[in-house]
Structures are given as C-alpha cells and as structure tokens.
Coordinates of C-alpha atoms in Angstrom, one line a residue:
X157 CA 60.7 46.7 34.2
X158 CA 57.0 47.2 33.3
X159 CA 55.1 49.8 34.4
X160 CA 53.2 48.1 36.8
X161 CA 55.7 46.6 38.7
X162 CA 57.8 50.2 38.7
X163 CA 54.0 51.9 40.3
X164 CA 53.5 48.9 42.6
X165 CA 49.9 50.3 43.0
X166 CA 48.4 49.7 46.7
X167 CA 44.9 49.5 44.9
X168 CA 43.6 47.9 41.7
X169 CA 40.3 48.2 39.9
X170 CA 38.9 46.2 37.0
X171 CA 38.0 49.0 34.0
X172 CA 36.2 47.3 31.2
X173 CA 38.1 46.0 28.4
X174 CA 40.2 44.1 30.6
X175 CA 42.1 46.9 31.9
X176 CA 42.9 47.7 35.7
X177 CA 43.3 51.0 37.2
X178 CA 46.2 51.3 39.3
X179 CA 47.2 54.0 42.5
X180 CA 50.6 53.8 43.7
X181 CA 51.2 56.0 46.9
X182 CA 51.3 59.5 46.7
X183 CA 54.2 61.5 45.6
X184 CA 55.3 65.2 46.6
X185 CA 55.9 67.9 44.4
X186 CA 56.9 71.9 44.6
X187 CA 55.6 74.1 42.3
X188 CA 56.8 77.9 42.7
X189 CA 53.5 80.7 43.1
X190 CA 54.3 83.9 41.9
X191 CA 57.6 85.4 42.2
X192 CA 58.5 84.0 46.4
X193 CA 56.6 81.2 47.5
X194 CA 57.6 77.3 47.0
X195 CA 54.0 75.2 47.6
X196 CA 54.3 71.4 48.6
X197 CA 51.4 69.3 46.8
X198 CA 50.8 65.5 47.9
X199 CA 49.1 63.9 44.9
X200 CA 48.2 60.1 44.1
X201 CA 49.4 58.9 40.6
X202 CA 46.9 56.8 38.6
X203 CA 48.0 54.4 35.5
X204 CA 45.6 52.6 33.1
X205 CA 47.4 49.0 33.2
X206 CA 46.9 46.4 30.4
X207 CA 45.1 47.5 27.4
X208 CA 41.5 49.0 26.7
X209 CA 40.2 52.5 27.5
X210 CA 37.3 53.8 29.3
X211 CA 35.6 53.8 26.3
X212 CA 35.2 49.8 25.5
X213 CA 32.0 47.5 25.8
X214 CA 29.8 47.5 29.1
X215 CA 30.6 44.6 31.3
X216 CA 27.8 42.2 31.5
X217 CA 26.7 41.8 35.2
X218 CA 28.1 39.4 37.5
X219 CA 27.3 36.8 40.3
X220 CA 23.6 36.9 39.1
X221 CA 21.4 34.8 41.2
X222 CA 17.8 34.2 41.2
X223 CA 15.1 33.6 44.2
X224 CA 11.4 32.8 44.8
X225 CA 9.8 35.1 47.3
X226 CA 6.1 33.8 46.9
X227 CA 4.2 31.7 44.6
X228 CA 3.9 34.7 42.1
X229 CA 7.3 36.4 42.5
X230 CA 11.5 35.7 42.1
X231 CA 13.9 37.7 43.3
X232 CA 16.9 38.6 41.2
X233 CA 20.4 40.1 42.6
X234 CA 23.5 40.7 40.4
X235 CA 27.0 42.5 40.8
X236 CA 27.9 45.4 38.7
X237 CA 31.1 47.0 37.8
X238 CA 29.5 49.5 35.5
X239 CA 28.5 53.4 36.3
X240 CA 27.3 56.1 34.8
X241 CA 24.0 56.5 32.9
X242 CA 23.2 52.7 32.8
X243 CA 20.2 50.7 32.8
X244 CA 19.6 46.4 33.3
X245 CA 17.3 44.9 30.7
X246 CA 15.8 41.4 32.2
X247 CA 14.9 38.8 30.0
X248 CA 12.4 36.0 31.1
X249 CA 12.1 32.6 29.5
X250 CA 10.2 29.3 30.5
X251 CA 13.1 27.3 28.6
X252 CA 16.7 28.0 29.2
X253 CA 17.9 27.0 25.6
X254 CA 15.6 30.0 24.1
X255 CA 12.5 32.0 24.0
X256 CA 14.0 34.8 26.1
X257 CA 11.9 38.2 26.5
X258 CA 12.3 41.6 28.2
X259 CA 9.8 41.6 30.9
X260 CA 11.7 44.4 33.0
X261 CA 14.0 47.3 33.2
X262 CA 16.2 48.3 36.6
X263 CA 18.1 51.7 36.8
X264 CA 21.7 52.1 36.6
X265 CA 22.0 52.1 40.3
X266 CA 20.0 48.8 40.9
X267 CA 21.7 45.6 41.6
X268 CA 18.1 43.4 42.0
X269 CA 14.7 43.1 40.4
X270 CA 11.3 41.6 41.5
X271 CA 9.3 39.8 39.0
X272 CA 5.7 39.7 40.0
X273 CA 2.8 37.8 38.4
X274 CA 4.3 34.3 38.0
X275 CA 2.2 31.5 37.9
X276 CA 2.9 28.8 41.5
X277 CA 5.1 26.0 41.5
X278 CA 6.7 27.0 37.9
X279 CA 10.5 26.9 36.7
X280 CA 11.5 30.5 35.2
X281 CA 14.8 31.1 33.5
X282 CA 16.7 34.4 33.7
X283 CA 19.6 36.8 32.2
X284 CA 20.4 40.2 32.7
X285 CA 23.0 42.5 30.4
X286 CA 24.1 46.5 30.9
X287 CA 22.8 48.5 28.7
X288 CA 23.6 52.5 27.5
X289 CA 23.3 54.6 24.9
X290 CA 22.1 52.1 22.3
X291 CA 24.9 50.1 23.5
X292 CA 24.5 46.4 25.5
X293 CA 26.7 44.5 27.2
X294 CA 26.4 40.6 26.9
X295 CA 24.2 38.3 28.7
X296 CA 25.0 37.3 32.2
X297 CA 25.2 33.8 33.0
X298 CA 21.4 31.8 33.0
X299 CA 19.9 31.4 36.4
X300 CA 16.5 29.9 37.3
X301 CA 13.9 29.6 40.1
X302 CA 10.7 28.0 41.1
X303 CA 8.0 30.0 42.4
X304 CA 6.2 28.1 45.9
X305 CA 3.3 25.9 45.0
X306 CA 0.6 25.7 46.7
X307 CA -1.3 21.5 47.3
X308 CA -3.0 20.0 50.2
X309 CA -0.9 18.3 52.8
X310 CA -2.1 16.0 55.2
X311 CA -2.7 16.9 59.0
X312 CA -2.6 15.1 62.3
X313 CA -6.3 15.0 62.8
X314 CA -8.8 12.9 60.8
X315 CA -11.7 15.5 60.0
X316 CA -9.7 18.1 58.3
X317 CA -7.2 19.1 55.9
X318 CA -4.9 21.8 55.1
X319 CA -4.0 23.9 51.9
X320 CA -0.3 24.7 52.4
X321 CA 2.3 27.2 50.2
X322 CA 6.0 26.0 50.0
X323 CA 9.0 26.5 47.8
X324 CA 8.9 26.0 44.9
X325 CA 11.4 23.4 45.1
X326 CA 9.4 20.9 47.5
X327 CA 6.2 21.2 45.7
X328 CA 4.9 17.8 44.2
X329 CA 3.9 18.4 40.0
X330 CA 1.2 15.7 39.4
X331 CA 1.1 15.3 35.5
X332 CA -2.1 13.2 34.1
X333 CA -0.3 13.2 29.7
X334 CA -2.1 14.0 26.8
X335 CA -5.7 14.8 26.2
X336 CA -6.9 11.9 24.0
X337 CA -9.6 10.4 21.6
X338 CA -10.9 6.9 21.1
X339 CA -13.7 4.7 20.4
X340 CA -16.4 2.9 22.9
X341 CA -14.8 -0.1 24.4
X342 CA -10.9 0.4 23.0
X343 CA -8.3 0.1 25.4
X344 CA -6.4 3.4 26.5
X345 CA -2.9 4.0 28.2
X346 CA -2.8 6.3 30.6
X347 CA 0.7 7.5 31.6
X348 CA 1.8 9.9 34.4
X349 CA 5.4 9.4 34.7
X350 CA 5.7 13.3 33.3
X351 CA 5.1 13.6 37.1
X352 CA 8.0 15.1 39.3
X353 CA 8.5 15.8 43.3
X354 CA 11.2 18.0 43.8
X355 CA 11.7 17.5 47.4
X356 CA 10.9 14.2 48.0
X357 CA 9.7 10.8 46.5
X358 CA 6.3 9.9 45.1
X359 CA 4.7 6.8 46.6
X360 CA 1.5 6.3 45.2
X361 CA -0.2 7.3 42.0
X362 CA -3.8 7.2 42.1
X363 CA -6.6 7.7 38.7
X364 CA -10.1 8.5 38.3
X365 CA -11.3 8.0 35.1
X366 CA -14.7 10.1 35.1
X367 CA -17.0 7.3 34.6
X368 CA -16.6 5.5 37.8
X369 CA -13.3 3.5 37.1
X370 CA -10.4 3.8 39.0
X371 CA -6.5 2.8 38.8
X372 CA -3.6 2.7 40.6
X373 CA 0.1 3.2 39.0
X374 CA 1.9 5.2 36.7
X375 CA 0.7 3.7 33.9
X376 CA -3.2 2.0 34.2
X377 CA -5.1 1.4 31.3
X378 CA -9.1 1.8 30.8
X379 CA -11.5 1.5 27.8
X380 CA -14.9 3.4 28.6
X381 CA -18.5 1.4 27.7
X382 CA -20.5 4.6 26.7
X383 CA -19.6 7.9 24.6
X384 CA -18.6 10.8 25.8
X385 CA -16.5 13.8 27.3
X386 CA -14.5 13.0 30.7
X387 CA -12.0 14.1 32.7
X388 CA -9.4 11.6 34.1
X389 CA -8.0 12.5 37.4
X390 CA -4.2 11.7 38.4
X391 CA -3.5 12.5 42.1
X392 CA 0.1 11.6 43.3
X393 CA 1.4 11.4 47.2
X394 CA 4.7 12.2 47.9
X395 CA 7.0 10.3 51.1
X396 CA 6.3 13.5 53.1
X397 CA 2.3 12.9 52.3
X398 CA 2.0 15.6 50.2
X399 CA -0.3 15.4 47.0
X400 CA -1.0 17.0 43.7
X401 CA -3.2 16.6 40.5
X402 CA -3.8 16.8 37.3
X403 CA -6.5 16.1 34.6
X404 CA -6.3 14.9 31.0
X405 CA -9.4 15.3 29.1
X406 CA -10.8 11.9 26.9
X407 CA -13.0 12.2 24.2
X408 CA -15.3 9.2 23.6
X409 CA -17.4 8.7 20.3
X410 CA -19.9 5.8 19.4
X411 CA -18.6 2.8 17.6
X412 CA -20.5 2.2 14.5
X413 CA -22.7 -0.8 14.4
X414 CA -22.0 -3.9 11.9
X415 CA -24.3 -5.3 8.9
X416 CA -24.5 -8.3 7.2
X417 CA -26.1 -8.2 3.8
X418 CA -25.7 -12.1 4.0
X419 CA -24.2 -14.3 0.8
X420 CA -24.2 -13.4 -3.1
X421 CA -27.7 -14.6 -4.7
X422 CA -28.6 -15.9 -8.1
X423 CA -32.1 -14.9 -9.5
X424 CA -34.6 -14.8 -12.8
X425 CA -36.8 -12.6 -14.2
X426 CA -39.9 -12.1 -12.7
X427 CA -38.8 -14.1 -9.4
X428 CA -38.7 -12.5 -6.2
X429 CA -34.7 -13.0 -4.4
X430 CA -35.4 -13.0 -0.5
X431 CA -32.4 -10.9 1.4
X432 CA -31.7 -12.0 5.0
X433 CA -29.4 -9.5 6.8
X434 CA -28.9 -8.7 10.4
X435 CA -27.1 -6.4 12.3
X436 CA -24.9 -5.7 15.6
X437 CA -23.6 -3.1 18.1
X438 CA -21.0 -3.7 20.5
X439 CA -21.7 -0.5 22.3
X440 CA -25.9 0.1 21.7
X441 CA -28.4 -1.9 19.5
X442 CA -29.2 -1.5 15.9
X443 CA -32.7 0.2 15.5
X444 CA -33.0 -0.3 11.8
X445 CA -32.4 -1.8 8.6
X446 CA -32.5 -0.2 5.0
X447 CA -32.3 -2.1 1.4
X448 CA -30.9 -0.4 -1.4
X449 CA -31.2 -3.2 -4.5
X450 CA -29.7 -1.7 -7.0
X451 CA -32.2 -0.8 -9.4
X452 CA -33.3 2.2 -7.8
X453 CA -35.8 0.2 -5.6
X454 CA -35.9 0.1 -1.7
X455 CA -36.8 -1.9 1.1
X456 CA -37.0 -1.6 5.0
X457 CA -36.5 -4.6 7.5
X458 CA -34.0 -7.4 8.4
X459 CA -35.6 -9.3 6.0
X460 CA -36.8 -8.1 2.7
X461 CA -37.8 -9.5 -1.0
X462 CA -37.1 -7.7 -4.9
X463 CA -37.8 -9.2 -7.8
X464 CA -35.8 -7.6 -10.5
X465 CA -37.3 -6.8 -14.1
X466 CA -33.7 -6.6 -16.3
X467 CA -31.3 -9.3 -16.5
X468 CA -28.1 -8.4 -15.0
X469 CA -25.6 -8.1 -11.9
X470 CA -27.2 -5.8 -8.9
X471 CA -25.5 -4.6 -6.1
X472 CA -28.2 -5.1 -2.8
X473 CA -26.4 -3.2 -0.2
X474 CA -27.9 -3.4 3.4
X475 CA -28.0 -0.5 6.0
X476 CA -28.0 -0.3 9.7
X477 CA -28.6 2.2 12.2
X478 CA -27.6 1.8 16.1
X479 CA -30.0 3.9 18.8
X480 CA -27.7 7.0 18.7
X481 CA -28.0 7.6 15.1
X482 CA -24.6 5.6 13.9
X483 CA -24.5 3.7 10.3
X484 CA -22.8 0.5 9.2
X485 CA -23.5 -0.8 5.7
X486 CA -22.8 -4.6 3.7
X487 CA -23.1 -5.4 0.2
X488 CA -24.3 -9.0 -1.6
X489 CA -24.0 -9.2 -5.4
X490 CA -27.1 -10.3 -7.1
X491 CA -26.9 -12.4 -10.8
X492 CA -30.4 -12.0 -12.5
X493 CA -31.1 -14.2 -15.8
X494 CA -33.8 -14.5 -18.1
X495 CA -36.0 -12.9 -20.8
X496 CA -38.0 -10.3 -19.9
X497 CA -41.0 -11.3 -18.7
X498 CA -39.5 -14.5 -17.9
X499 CA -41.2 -16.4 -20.5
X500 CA -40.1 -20.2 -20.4
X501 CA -39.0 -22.3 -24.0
X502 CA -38.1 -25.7 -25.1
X503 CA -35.9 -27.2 -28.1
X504 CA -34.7 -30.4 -29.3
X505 CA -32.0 -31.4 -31.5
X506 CA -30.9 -34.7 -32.8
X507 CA -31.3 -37.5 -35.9
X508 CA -31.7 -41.2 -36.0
X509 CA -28.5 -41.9 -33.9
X510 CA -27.3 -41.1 -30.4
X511 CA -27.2 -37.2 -30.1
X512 CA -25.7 -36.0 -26.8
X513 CA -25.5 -32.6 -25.1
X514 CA -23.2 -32.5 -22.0
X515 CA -22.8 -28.7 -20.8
X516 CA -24.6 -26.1 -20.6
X517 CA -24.2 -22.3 -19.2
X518 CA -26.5 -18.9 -18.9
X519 CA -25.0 -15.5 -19.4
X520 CA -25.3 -12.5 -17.7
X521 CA -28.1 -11.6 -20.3
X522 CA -29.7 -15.1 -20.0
X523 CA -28.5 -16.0 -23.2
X524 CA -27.8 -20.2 -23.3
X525 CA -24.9 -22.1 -24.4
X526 CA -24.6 -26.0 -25.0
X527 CA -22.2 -28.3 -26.3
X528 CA -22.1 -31.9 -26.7
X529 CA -21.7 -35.1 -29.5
X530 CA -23.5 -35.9 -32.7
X531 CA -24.0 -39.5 -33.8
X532 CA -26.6 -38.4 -36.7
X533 CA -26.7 -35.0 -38.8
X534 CA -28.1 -32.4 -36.7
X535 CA -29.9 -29.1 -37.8
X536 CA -29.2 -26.5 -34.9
X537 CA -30.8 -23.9 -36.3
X538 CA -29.4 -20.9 -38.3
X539 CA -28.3 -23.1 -41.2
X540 CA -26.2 -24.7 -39.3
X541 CA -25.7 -28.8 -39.7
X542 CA -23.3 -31.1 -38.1
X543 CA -22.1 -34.3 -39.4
X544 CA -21.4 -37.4 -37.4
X545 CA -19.0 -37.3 -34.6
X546 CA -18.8 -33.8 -34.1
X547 CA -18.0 -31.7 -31.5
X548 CA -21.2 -28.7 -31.3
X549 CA -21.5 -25.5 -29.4
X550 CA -24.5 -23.3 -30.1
X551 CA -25.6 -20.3 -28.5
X552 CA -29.5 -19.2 -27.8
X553 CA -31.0 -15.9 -27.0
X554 CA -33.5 -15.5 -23.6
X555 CA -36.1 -16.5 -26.1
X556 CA -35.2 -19.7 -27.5
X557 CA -33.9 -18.4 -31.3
X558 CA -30.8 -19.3 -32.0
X559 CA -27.4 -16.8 -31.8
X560 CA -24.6 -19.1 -33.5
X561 CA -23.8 -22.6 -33.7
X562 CA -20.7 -24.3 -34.3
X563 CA -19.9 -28.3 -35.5
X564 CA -16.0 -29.0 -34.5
X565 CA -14.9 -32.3 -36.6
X566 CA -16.1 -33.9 -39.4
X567 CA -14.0 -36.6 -41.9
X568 CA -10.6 -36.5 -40.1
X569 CA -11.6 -35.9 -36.5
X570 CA -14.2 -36.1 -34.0
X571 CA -14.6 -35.8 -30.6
X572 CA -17.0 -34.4 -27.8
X573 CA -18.0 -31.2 -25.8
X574 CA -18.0 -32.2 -22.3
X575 CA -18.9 -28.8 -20.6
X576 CA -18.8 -25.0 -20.9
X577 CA -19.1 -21.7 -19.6
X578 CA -19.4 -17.8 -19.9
X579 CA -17.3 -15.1 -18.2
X580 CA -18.7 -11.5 -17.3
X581 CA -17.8 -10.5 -20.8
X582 CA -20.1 -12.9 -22.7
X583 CA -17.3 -14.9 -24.1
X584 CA -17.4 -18.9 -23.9
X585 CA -15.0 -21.6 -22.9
X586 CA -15.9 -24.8 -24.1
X587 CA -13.6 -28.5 -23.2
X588 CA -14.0 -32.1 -24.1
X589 CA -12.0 -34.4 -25.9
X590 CA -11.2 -35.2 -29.3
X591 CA -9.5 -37.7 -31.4
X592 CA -7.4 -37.2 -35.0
X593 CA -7.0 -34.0 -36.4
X594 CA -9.6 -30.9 -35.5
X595 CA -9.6 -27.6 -36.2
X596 CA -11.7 -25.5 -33.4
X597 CA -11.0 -22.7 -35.2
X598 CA -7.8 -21.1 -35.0
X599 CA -5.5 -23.9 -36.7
X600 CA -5.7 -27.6 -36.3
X601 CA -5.0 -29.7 -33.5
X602 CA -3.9 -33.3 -33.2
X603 CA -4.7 -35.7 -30.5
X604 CA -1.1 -37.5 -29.0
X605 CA -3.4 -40.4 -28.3
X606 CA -7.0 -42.5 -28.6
X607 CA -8.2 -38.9 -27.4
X608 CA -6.7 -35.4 -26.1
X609 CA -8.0 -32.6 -24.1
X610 CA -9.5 -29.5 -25.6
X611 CA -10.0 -26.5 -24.3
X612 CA -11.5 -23.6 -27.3
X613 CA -12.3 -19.9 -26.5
X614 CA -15.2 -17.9 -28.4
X615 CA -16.1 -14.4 -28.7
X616 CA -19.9 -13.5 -26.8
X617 CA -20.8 -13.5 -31.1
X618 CA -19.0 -17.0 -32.1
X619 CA -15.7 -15.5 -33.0
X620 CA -12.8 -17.9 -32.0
X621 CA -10.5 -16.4 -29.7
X622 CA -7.9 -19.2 -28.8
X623 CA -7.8 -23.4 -28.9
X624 CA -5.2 -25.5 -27.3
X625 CA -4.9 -29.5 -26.4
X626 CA -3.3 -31.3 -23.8
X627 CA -2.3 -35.0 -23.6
X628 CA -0.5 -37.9 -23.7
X629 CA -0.3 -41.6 -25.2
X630 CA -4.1 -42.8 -23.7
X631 CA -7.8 -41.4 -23.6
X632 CA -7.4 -37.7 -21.6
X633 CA -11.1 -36.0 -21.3
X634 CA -11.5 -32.4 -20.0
X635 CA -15.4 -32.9 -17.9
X636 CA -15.3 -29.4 -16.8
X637 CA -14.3 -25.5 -17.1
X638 CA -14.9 -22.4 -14.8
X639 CA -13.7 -18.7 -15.2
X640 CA -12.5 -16.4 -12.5
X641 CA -14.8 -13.9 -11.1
X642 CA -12.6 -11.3 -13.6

C-alpha cells in the first residue's frame, strides 16, 4: 500500500514540483518528563507525496486575466501558489506572438496590477511569471484587453452631439490605409477595409479627399487636378450610429509637360533648317520653349531657325517648361551636306555615244557618288577611263574633284549601274544589272541569263568590300538600294 493511501490525508496542497503536501488526522503520543510524569501530545503528521522538494522552480501564476478600467488603464488579476520573498514581473506587448517588455513589478503579496498610460480604444497583450532570487518561473498564459475609446455618437436632438467613452470592445476603429504618392490627374485607390467595429456592424463608409471630392464605400477611387499635400478623411458609422475616423495623407506632385521637337530634317551648308516644335501640359500650360542645335548654338521660341556651318548629323533637342517650373524635352536628328561655304559645281562626262548616269547619293560629308553606263570611252577624272559598256561608279569631294572612280566590265561583260547609296560610315552600295562575265572586284561573276542582278560593296576610299548576283534564265535589273539607319 502507498503512502498516501496508508495517511489518507484530510487536506492536500499543491508544492511546486508537482508534489502535494498531505495532513492525515492527528495522532497521540506519551513521552515520559523527568523521572514521574507521562505527557499526552496530539500532533498532525505531514508527508511530502509524489516527488519534488520545496526547493524546485517557482510556479508560474495562474488564472491570469486582464481588464480595461478606462481608456488609459487595464486591470490585471492572477492566482498564486507561491510565498515567501517573491516578486511578479509584467510584460506588455502590442502583439501577442512577440515584442513582450517589462513595464511593471508587483510584490510577493500582490495578486493584480494597474497599467496606466495606455493609449484609447487599443488591444494590449499580457503575461506575468514569479520571480526570486535571480530565479523565474515561466510565463503565465497570454491575456489581452482593449482600453475604452472615446468617438462621437449620435443624440436624440438635431442641434447637438455628444463625445462618449466606452469599452474598448464596442468602440468603432475607422482606418483610412496608407499614406500615398502620385502624379496630377492619376487614378488612386483608396481602401478602408483595415476598418473594424467590435461591437457592432459598420453601415456606411464615408471619404473626403481634401480638395473638395468626396466618396462613399470601402474602396472609392480619386485622381486630384492640382499638386499638392492633402489629407483624405475616412469616417465610418456603425448599426448603433456610432462613428470614427481616420486620415491618410496624399502627396501630389506636378506632371511634367510634353515637347515635340517635330520630324528629322535634312540641310546644306550655309542654309538656314526652320524647327517647328510645340508643347503640352495636361495639368498647367507650357510657358516656354528652348533650342539646343547641337553645335553649341541656341535658340528661344516654338519656332526657331540654325543654319549650320560643318557638314554633319546634329542633334536639335527642344525644351519646355510648364507655369510651375516643370521640364519636358524632344530630340529631331538633323543631316547637313555640303562644302563649306556651300559653294555650288558642275561636271560632265561622256564621248561620242550614249553615256548614262542613273544614281546618285551624298554622304554625311557631302561627298557625291554616281554610277551609271558608258556607250563611248569616258575620262572620269583621276586617270581613270572606261571602255564601252561598262558599269562606272565614281566618287567626288564637296568641291567637285574627284575621290576614286571605278569602270566594272570591259571585253567579256558589260552591264549598268542602276542606283547607289552611302551608309553612316561612308561606304557605298552600288546595284544594276550585268550581262557575261564581270568582275566588281572581289572575283568574277556570271550572269544566269540576258542579264543578272548586282549588288557590289566599297569602302568610303574605293576599296571593294563584297559583290554578289542574283538571277535567273531572263533579263533581272536591281533599280534601287537603301541602308538601314545602322
């Protein structure tokens, strides 16, 4: 038999460690004093029952519960089984997963605690543990409160209304979102469904936007005409009429205005290029307009002329400014050619027969290229001669003098330059047709038929780059040849 059931204590109570204190009834015994006298002593008997000593780990305290008293201050009350020199940390968090911290001490004798200084209508999380001698028991179960809240309610009469404090747990929490930032005229979202009512059900949300707009819902939307700071208002009713609010601040900055620097222009040396831009502003007005032309020189209006003194590609780029001090900038690419000075010249080439030039292109540098078809021997300057029924391509600077010259054909072939061009490099592309066998300068080519396509690359300094030739089994003519802006 154990030793509880042999005590069969009348009373039992908890020790920590898990052991119980038992008293069974008292018990007599004699005990002899001096050399005569028998003394009867009646004595309870005490027994430590299931394990553990006096000694062990605090017990944390029990039946903890947590109350709000006022909109600044919650009650706490707790069960102890611990005595002696004790004290209760409490630990306060706004989160009952974490972020716990000690915001109060209670004596050993304590079983509650006040908390004071809370802010209204907020949810506060709570544990408490025994503590002694650099030695803590663990954390009692988490309990949690709201403090009251204090928000207008509405009255019986019509000309007044009244600011009234209840729990906690009736208050309505109005909740507006973010603070946010935008652009003039963009749409926003407002949401408010962070918004709770603790005792009751919200009928109605109502918004003020700051600038004169207003919404109803959870979640309106507004875009605001003129920059900015302002303060959007949420205001929510609850089935018992009670209201709350909230604010979320929006930032509003001016939209930039637009320009239009108009299409990509072509120009010569010594000839003015007129510029037409224009401007917009979806929010303002555009106050001015700036020229930057790429050569260093400057202009002011919508419309504006340059003439440019260097052959070569400009970038004119165009500059607006709205009435509060906002930019917006387009670019149009400008091709100048010519000599400088922009001194014109004239040359003629060709014998007794029929001499024909087809194509003809101008570099960046407003250097010239031609091609065409010689019936007659032709002198095209920089001893260069071309027999009969030969394909030519010659080259010119901005003065007239000639660069290089080329004569494609002769006793086994002929044929004819139909057009040509120049890429941003200077190099030329020239296409026609040809007949027999002709080298354009990178290995002979045969036509399949009466004729064949060509199509011949040159270095900007005559070099040949590449040939090839495309036909079939009748007359096939290339007429024409374009590069890609790269």
């Amino acid at each position: 038999m154990n030793a509880t059931a042999m005590l069969r204590p009348l009373n039992t109570w908890p020790f920590p460690g898990g052991a119980l204190l038992a008293a069974r009834r008292p018990t007599s015994r004699r005990f002899r004093m001096g050399l005569k006298r028998l003394c009867k002593l009646t004595l309870p008997v005490f027994l430590l029952v299931g394990g553990g000593s006096a000694a062990e780990a605090l017990t944390p305290p029990y039946a903890l519960t947590a109350t709000a008293v006022s909109s600044g201050q919650i009650r706490l009350s707790w069960g102890a089984f611990n005595q002696g020199q004790l004290f209760y940390p409490i630990e306060r968090s706004l989160n009952w997963t974490g972020g716990f911290a000690q915001v109060g001490i209670a004596p050993a004798s304590a079983t509650s605690y006040t908390d004071s200084g809370l802010a209204p209508g907020t949810r506060y999380y709570y544990r408490v543990r025994a503590a002694e001698n650099g030695t803590a028991s663990a954390y009692s179960a988490i309990v949690s409160a709201i403090t009251f809240g204090t928000f207008t309610a509405a009255t019986s009469t019509t000309t007044s209304t009244t600011s009234t404090t209840l729990a906690g747990s009736l208050a309505p929490v109005a909740n507006a979102g973010a603070d946010q930032f935008t652009q003039t005229l963009i749409t926003l979202s407002f949401n408010g469904s962070g918004s709770v009512d603790r005792g009751g059900t919200i009928t109605s949300y109502a918004w003020r936007f700051g600038d004169g707009g207003t919404a109803s819902g959870v979640s309106p939307t507004h875009a605001y005409a003129t920059p900015g700071t302002y303060t959007a208002t949420l205001t929510i009713t609850d089935s018992r009429g009670s209201s709350a609010s909230d604010t979320a601040v929006v930032r509003v900055v001016n939209r930039s205005p637009v320009a239009n620097a108009g299409s990509d222009q072509s120009g010569i040396l010594g000839s003015a290029v007129t510029f037409r831009g224009s401007g917009s502003d979806q929010d303002g007005t555009v106050t001015s307009y700036t020229w930057d032309f790429g050569d260093g020189a400057s202009a002011a209006g919508a419309t504006a002329s340059h003439a440019y003194a260097t052959a070569g590609t400009y970038t004119a780029k165009l500059t607006v400014t709205d009435d509060r001090g906002a930019l917006g900038s387009d670019s149009a690419l400008v091709t100048v050619a010519g000599s400088p000075g922009g001194t014109p010249w004239a040359r003629g080439f060709g014998g007794a027969a029929s001499d024909v030039g087809y194509g003809v292109a101008v570099d960046a540098s407003g250097n010239a290229v031609m091609t065409g078809r010689v019936e007659s021997t032709v002198d095209f300057g920089g001893g260069v001669v071309c027999p009969p029924a030969a394909v030519f391509v010659s080259k010119y600077s901005p003065t007239g003098a000639t660069v290089w010259s080329k004569c494609l054909g002769g006793v086994l072939g002929g044929g004819t330059g139909r057009a040509v061009a120049v890429d941003s490099s200077g190099n030329v592309l020239v296409t026609g047709k040809f007949s027999g066998t002709v080298d354009f300068g990178t290995g002979a080519l045969t036509s399949a038929g009466p004729s064949s396509i060509f199509l011949a690359k040159y270095s900007a300094a005559g070099a040949p780059v590449w040939s090839r030739a495309f036909g079939g089994g009748l007359n096939d003519v290339g007429n024409g040849v374009a590069v890609d802006s790269g």
